[in-house]
Tab-separated table of C-alpha atoms in Angstrom:
chain	number	residue	atom	x	y	z
P	1	MET	CA	-1.175	20.644	5.587
P	2	ARG	CA	-1.558	18.675	8.791
P	3	LYS	CA	-0.123	15.299	9.594
P	4	SER	CA	-2.609	12.830	11.034
P	5	VAL	CA	-3.100	9.219	11.981
P	6	LEU	CA	-5.052	6.661	10.033
P	7	PRO	CA	-7.367	4.620	12.280
P	8	LEU	CA	-7.789	1.726	9.860
P	9	PRO	CA	-8.571	-1.941	10.329
P	10	MET	CA	-6.276	-4.845	9.723
P	11	VAL	CA	-5.861	-4.665	6.062
P	12	LEU	CA	-5.410	-1.053	5.281
P	13	LEU	CA	-1.959	-0.706	4.063
P	14	LEU	CA	0.310	1.173	1.681
P	15	PRO	CA	-0.246	3.980	0.834
P	16	LEU	CA	-2.958	3.007	3.061
P	17	LEU	CA	-5.929	4.534	3.145
P	18	VAL	CA	-9.541	4.197	2.075
P	19	GLY	CA	-11.392	5.194	-1.355
P	20	SER	CA	-13.588	4.633	-4.455
P	21	ALA	CA	-13.973	1.733	-6.798
P	22	ASP	CA	-12.630	3.747	-9.700
P	23	GLY	CA	-9.187	3.462	-8.142
P	24	LEU	CA	-9.070	-0.310	-8.206
P	25	VAL	CA	-6.753	-1.856	-10.753
P	26	SER	CA	-9.240	-4.000	-12.645
P	27	VAL	CA	-6.826	-6.526	-14.084
P	28	PRO	CA	-7.930	-10.171	-14.282
P	29	ASP	CA	-5.741	-12.837	-12.754
P	30	GLY	CA	-4.396	-15.571	-14.934
P	31	PRO	CA	-1.335	-17.212	-16.451
P	32	PRO	CA	1.011	-15.390	-18.801
P	33	PRO	CA	0.799	-13.340	-20.865
P	34	LEU	CA	-1.331	-11.347	-18.402
P	35	TRP	CA	1.475	-11.225	-15.829
P	36	SER	CA	5.162	-12.098	-16.022
P	37	LEU	CA	7.120	-12.956	-12.893
P	38	ILE	CA	10.152	-10.644	-12.799
P	39	SER	CA	11.369	-11.100	-9.207
P	40	ASP	CA	11.004	-13.868	-6.616
P	41	ARG	CA	13.190	-13.347	-3.571
P	42	GLN	CA	12.960	-12.910	0.185
P	43	GLN	CA	9.383	-14.261	0.145
P	44	VAL	CA	8.162	-11.434	-2.096
P	45	ARG	CA	7.047	-12.066	-5.677
P	46	VAL	CA	6.802	-9.212	-8.191
P	47	PHE	CA	4.997	-9.388	-11.539
P	48	ARG	CA	4.837	-7.075	-14.537
P	49	GLN	CA	1.674	-6.831	-16.608
P	50	ASN	CA	1.993	-7.567	-20.296
P	51	ASP	CA	-0.157	-5.211	-22.330
P	52	ASP	CA	0.210	-2.402	-24.834
P	53	GLY	CA	-1.075	0.374	-22.587
P	54	PRO	CA	0.815	3.660	-22.147
P	55	ASP	CA	1.191	3.220	-18.365
P	56	PHE	CA	3.324	0.898	-16.257
P	57	ALA	CA	1.662	-1.851	-14.187
P	58	ILE	CA	3.248	-3.820	-11.344
P	59	ARG	CA	1.996	-6.386	-8.847
P	60	GLY	CA	3.633	-7.634	-5.654
P	61	THR	CA	2.526	-10.423	-3.310
P	62	THR	CA	3.798	-11.790	-0.015
P	63	ARG	CA	2.590	-13.997	2.840
P	64	PHE	CA	3.572	-13.954	6.481
P	65	ALA	CA	2.441	-14.952	9.964
P	66	LEU	CA	0.373	-12.337	11.770
P	67	ARG	CA	-1.029	-13.235	15.192
P	68	ASP	CA	-1.430	-9.617	16.311
P	69	GLU	CA	-3.569	-7.975	13.640
P	70	TYR	CA	-3.693	-4.726	15.601
P	71	ALA	CA	0.005	-4.335	14.804
P	72	LEU	CA	-0.998	-3.428	11.241
P	73	VAL	CA	-3.231	-0.662	12.561
P	74	ALA	CA	-0.412	0.603	14.788
P	75	VAL	CA	1.934	0.729	11.802
P	76	LEU	CA	-0.607	2.718	9.785
P	77	ARG	CA	-1.153	5.203	12.601
P	78	ASP	CA	2.566	6.012	12.698
P	79	TYR	CA	2.870	8.537	9.852
P	80	ALA	CA	6.351	9.616	10.854
P	81	ALA	CA	7.607	6.079	10.212
P	82	TYR	CA	6.060	5.657	6.757
P	83	PRO	CA	9.336	6.367	4.945
P	84	GLU	CA	10.863	3.445	6.859
P	85	TRP	CA	8.786	0.927	4.914
P	86	LEU	CA	7.284	2.727	1.905
P	87	HIS	CA	10.072	2.520	-0.633
P	88	PHE	CA	11.032	5.857	-2.236
P	89	VAL	CA	8.467	7.735	-0.078
P	90	THR	CA	9.909	10.611	1.938
P	91	GLU	CA	6.774	12.139	3.470
P	92	VAL	CA	3.006	11.622	3.720
P	93	ASP	CA	0.625	14.489	4.471
P	94	GLU	CA	-3.119	14.238	4.998
P	95	LEU	CA	-5.173	16.807	3.119
P	96	ALA	CA	-8.765	17.856	3.760
P	97	ALA	CA	-11.118	14.884	3.662
P	98	SER	CA	-13.264	14.403	0.578
P	99	PRO	CA	-16.976	15.285	0.921
P	100	ASP	CA	-17.981	11.618	0.898
P	101	GLY	CA	-15.449	10.551	3.500
P	102	GLY	CA	-12.532	9.373	1.359
P	103	ARG	CA	-8.968	9.988	2.540
P	104	ARG	CA	-6.897	12.462	0.544
P	105	LEU	CA	-3.137	12.272	0.899
P	106	ARG	CA	-0.021	13.812	-0.552
P	107	PHE	CA	2.983	11.536	-1.054
P	108	THR	CA	6.417	12.828	-1.956
P	109	THR	CA	9.068	10.491	-3.334
P	110	ARG	CA	12.804	10.773	-3.712
P	111	LEU	CA	14.314	9.270	-6.855
P	112	PRO	CA	17.963	8.661	-7.644
P	113	TRP	CA	19.885	11.557	-9.196
P	114	PRO	CA	19.577	12.940	-11.844
P	115	LEU	CA	15.853	12.107	-11.822
P	116	ARG	CA	13.445	14.687	-10.398
P	117	ASP	CA	11.466	13.795	-7.300
P	118	ARG	CA	7.786	12.953	-7.709
P	119	GLU	CA	4.620	14.054	-5.946
P	120	ALA	CA	1.346	12.081	-5.927
P	121	LEU	CA	-2.031	13.372	-4.713
P	122	LEU	CA	-4.247	10.402	-3.945
P	123	GLU	CA	-7.658	9.507	-2.644
P	124	SER	CA	-8.240	6.153	-1.014
P	125	ARG	CA	-11.339	4.159	-0.170
P	126	LEU	CA	-12.128	0.862	1.432
P	127	LEU	CA	-13.917	-1.493	-0.931
P	128	PRO	CA	-16.461	-3.839	0.652
P	129	ALA	CA	-15.707	-7.505	0.174
P	130	PRO	CA	-18.293	-10.223	-0.525
P	131	ALA	CA	-19.711	-11.722	2.648
P	132	SER	CA	-17.948	-14.996	1.883
P	133	ALA	CA	-14.512	-13.395	1.434
P	134	ASP	CA	-12.174	-12.818	4.389
P	135	GLN	CA	-10.507	-9.926	2.592
P	136	ILE	CA	-10.281	-6.153	2.642
P	137	THR	CA	-9.175	-4.077	-0.349
P	138	VAL	CA	-8.029	-0.471	-0.367
P	139	ALA	CA	-8.392	1.313	-3.712
P	140	LEU	CA	-6.193	4.282	-4.640
P	141	SER	CA	-7.147	6.835	-7.255
P	142	ASN	CA	-5.254	9.844	-8.518
P	143	ARG	CA	-6.441	13.382	-7.706
P	144	PRO	CA	-3.716	15.589	-9.262
P	145	GLY	CA	-5.827	18.761	-9.051
P	146	LEU	CA	-6.121	18.863	-5.273
P	147	LEU	CA	-3.225	21.331	-4.879
P	148	PRO	CA	-1.473	23.934	-7.048
P	149	PRO	CA	1.667	22.687	-8.821
P	150	ASP	CA	4.861	22.509	-6.772
P	151	PRO	CA	7.918	23.346	-8.913
P	152	ALA	CA	10.103	21.169	-6.696
P	153	TYR	CA	8.315	18.016	-7.880
P	154	VAL	CA	6.992	16.302	-10.966
P	155	ARG	CA	3.351	15.554	-10.237
P	156	VAL	CA	2.238	12.045	-11.173
P	157	PRO	CA	-0.408	12.554	-13.898
P	158	ARG	CA	-2.088	9.117	-13.753
P	159	LEU	CA	-2.256	6.486	-11.040
P	160	ARG	CA	-4.550	3.671	-9.946
P	161	GLY	CA	-3.738	1.139	-7.301
P	162	SER	CA	-5.054	-1.400	-4.836
P	163	LEU	CA	-3.820	-3.087	-1.690
P	164	ALA	CA	-5.633	-6.246	-0.610
P	165	PHE	CA	-5.226	-8.250	2.594
P	166	ARG	CA	-6.602	-11.765	2.905
P	167	ARG	CA	-6.573	-14.044	5.928
P	168	LEU	CA	-5.091	-17.483	5.423
P	169	GLU	CA	-5.083	-20.547	7.635
P	170	GLY	CA	-2.630	-20.741	10.503
P	171	ASP	CA	-2.689	-17.065	11.538
P	172	ARG	CA	-1.208	-15.988	8.244
P	173	VAL	CA	-2.092	-13.149	5.897
P	174	GLU	CA	-1.553	-12.590	2.173
P	175	VAL	CA	-0.894	-9.092	0.845
P	176	ASP	CA	-1.517	-8.283	-2.826
P	177	TYR	CA	-0.317	-4.860	-3.991
P	178	ARG	CA	-1.030	-3.520	-7.501
P	179	LEU	CA	-0.121	-0.253	-9.114
P	180	ARG	CA	-0.649	1.218	-12.576
P	181	LEU	CA	0.690	4.677	-13.303
P	182	ASP	CA	2.321	7.196	-15.573
P	183	PRO	CA	5.183	8.581	-13.447
P	184	GLY	CA	5.333	11.770	-15.527
P	185	GLY	CA	8.405	13.598	-16.732
P	186	ASP	CA	11.194	12.264	-18.904
P	187	LEU	CA	11.698	8.770	-17.489
P	188	PRO	CA	13.002	5.935	-19.704
P	189	ALA	CA	10.682	2.930	-19.804
P	190	TRP	CA	13.364	0.493	-18.692
P	191	LEU	CA	14.180	2.636	-15.658
P	192	ALA	CA	10.515	3.120	-14.720
P	193	ARG	CA	10.041	-0.662	-14.711
P	194	LEU	CA	13.141	-1.138	-12.576
P	195	LEU	CA	12.022	1.464	-10.036
P	196	LEU	CA	8.523	-0.020	-9.821
P	197	ARG	CA	9.918	-3.499	-9.321
P	198	ASP	CA	12.062	-2.274	-6.438
P	199	ALA	CA	9.178	-0.254	-4.971
P	200	ALA	CA	6.906	-3.315	-4.818
P	201	HIS	CA	9.610	-5.615	-3.479
P	202	PHE	CA	11.014	-3.394	-0.740
P	203	THR	CA	7.643	-1.991	0.366
P	204	LEU	CA	6.200	-5.454	0.994
P	205	ARG	CA	9.386	-6.742	2.584
P	206	ARG	CA	9.657	-3.770	4.940
P	207	LEU	CA	5.974	-3.865	5.784
P	208	ARG	CA	6.374	-7.484	6.792
P	209	ALA	CA	9.226	-6.486	9.087
P	210	ALA	CA	7.477	-3.389	10.469
P	211	VAL	CA	4.505	-5.283	11.913
P	212	ARG	CA	6.937	-7.372	13.984
P	213	GLN	CA	8.585	-4.419	15.710
P	214	PRO	CA	8.001	-4.400	19.507
P	215	ARG	CA	6.611	-0.845	19.496
P	216	TYR	CA	3.647	-2.014	17.388
P	217	GLN	CA	2.734	-5.074	19.469
P	218	GLY	CA	-0.029	-5.375	22.041
P	219	HIS	CA	-2.187	-2.452	20.894
P	220	TYR	CA	-5.971	-2.415	20.936
P	221	TYR	CA	-8.312	-0.099	19.042
P	222	SER	CA	-11.961	-0.216	20.048
P	223	GLY	CA	-14.374	-0.595	17.180
P	224	LEU	CA	-12.000	-2.820	15.188
P	225	ASP	CA	-12.899	-6.490	15.351
P	226	LEU	CA	-9.429	-7.977	15.026
P	227	ARG	CA	-7.251	-10.545	16.757
P	228	GLY	CA	-4.395	-9.723	19.089
P	229	PRO	CA	-3.060	-10.060	22.645
P	230	GLY	CA	-3.964	-6.451	23.403
P	231	ARG	CA	-7.675	-7.096	22.988
P	232	PRO	CA	-9.494	-7.213	26.373
P	233	VAL	CA	-10.707	-10.704	27.201
P	234	GLN	CA	-14.213	-9.425	27.968
P	235	VAL	CA	-14.601	-8.124	24.401
P	236	GLU	CA	-16.189	-10.727	22.156
P	237	ASN	CA	-14.443	-11.232	18.840
P	238	VAL	CA	-17.121	-12.065	16.291
P	239	THR	CA	-14.703	-12.339	13.392
P	240	LYS	CA	-12.647	-15.287	14.586
P	241	PRO	CA	-12.515	-17.090	17.944
P	242	GLN	CA	-9.381	-16.440	19.940
């Protein structure tokens, strides 16, 4: 497997990729009992879905200032640094691209002893947003048959997820991360919920910090119509005046 970069626009994040609509977590918004707030700290809110399904569902949201949108792209291109902000993730490998252009990735995760580490094979796609919406959504869908089993890991049998980025007023962005999965193996329900809560909280918190690091500032990627100080002044930004 080869490691590669991910030349994605502003809102392609976490596991951070691009894929098909079947990966989107189609859960309607609304007051409880649809979602219960289980954590609200350090400007990250985490919710648990209330239903009777066999899988676990989690949602995390955060908002932060983002004047240099190209910093998000720079973070996503830095595969070696993914474990610095993706909680529990130890490595990300890019597999052969899908025939229709979707990204296929292998994620490995390290869980606390005595739990066995997990492996997830995913395909991601960028979902088009309505013309009136200043938002980009990345949908994640599980592809557990992409590789032969690895005895060192428990392969995640079911997973669907989405990562949405929406521009707000005042050079701010809102990130909405959702995940529904069966982690596989012998994992108590209470512990699975605890691990998912921590994964959503720390991933969003560390992502927010990563885009502020000096090494990710001032970049420019041609073909991406974003805002940022690295964009040449002669290039017209049709998305938002600078």
